[in-house]
PDB file of C-alpha atoms in Angstrom:
ATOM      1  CA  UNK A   1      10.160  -0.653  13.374  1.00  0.00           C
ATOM      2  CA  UNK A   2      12.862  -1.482  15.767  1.00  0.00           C
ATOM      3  CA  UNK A   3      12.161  -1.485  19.394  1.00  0.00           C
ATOM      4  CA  UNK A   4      15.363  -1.124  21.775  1.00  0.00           C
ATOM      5  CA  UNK A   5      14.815   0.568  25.252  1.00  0.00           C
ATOM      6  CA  UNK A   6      11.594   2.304  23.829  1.00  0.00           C
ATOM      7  CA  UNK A   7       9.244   1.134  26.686  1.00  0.00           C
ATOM      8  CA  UNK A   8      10.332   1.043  30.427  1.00  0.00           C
ATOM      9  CA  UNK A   9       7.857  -2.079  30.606  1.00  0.00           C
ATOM     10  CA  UNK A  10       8.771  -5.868  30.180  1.00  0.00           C
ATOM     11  CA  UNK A  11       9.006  -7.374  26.625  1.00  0.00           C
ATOM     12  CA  UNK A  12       6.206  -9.503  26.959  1.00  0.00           C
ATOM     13  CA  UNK A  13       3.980  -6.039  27.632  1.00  0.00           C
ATOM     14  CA  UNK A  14       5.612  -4.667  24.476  1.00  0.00           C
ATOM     15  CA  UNK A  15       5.475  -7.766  22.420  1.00  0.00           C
ATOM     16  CA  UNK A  16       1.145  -7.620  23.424  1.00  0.00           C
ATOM     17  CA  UNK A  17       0.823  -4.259  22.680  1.00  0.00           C
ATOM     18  CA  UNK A  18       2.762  -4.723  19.285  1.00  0.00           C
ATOM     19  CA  UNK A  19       0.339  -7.847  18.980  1.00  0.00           C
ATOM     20  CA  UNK A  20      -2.414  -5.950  19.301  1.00  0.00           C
ATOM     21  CA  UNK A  21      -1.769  -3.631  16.727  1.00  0.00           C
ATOM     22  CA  UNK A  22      -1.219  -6.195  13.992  1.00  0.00           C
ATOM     23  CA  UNK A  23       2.595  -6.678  14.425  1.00  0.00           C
ATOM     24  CA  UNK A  24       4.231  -9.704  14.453  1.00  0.00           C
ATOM     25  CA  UNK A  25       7.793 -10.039  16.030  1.00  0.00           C
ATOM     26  CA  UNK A  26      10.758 -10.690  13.970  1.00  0.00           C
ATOM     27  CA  UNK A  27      14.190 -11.641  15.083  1.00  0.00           C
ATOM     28  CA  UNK A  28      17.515 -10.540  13.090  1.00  0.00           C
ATOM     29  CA  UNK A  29      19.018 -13.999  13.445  1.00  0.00           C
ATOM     30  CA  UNK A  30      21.849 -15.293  15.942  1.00  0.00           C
ATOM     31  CA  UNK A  31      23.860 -12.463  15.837  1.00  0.00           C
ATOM     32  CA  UNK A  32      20.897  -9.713  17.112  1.00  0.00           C
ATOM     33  CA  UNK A  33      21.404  -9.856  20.451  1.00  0.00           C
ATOM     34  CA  UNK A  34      18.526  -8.680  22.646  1.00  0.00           C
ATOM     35  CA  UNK A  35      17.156  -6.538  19.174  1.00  0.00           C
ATOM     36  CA  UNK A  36      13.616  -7.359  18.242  1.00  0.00           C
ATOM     37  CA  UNK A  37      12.249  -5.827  15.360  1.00  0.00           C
ATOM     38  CA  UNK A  38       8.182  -6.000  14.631  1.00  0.00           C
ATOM     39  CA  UNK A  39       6.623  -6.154  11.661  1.00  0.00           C
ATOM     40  CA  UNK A  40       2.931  -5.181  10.253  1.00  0.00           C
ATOM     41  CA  UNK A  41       0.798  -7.863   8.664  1.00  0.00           C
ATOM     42  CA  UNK A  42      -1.817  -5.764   8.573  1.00  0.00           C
ATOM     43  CA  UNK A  43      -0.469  -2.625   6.707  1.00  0.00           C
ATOM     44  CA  UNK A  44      -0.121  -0.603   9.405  1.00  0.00           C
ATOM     45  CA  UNK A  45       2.027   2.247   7.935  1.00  0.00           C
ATOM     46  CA  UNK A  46       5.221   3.895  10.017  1.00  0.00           C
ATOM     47  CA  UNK A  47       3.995   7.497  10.587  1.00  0.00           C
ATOM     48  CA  UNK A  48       1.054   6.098  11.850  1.00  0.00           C
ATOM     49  CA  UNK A  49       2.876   3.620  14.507  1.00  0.00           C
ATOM     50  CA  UNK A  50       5.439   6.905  15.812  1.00  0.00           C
ATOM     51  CA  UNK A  51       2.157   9.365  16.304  1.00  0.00           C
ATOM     52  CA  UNK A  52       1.094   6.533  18.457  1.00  0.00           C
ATOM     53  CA  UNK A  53       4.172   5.932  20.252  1.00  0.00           C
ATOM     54  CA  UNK A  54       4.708   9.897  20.580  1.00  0.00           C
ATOM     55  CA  UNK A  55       0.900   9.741  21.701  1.00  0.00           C
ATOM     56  CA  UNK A  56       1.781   7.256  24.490  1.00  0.00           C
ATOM     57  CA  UNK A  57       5.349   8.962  25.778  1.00  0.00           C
ATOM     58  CA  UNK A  58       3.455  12.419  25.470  1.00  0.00           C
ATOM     59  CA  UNK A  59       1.060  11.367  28.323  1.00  0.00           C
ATOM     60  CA  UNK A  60       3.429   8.993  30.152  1.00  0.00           C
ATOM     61  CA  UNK A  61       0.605   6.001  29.515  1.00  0.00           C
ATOM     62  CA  UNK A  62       3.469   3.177  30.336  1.00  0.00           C
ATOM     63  CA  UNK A  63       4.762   4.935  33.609  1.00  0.00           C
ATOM     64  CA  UNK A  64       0.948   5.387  34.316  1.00  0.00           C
ATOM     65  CA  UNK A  65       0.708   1.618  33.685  1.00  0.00           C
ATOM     66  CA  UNK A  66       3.378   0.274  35.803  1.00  0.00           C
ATOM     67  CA  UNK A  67       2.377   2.725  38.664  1.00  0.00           C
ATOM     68  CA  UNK A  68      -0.560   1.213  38.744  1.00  0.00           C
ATOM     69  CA  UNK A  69       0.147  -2.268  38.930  1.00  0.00           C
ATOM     70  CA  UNK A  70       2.514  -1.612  41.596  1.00  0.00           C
ATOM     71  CA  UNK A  71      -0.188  -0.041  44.196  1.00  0.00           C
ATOM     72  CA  UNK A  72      -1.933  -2.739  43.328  1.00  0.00           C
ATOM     73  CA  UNK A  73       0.152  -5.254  44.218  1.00  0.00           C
ATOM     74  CA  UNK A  74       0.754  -3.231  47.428  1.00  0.00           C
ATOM     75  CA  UNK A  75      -2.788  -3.577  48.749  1.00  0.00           C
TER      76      UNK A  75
END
């Protein structure tokens, strides 16, 4: 699955959430760019990986997240 402006977070948050789903990152070579693919080592089929991505856009979890770090860091 290719990721390319599908998170409004950093790429280290979506290269630990990938992580934690059993993804490893993969880079297309010299020529990518900024493209990052990741890959499952664990089997983790497709569908499954876009009902949890739908899941997570659905109910605005990322927004959620940075909005929270940022009143945080306010205090």
């Amino acid at each position: 699955m290719s990721v390319n402006n599908l998170f409004c977070g950093t790429i280290e948050e979506v290269k630990r959430l990938f992580g934690i789903l059993g993804y490893v990152e993969k880079t297309k070579g010299g020529t990518s760019g900024s493209r990052v693919e990741f890959v499952s080592t664990d089997g983790l089929s497709s569908y499954v990986m876009k009902q949890m991505l739908s899941f997570i856009r659905e109910h605005r979890l990322i927004e959620k997240n940075v909005n929270n770090k940022s009143r945080k860091r306010r205090r």
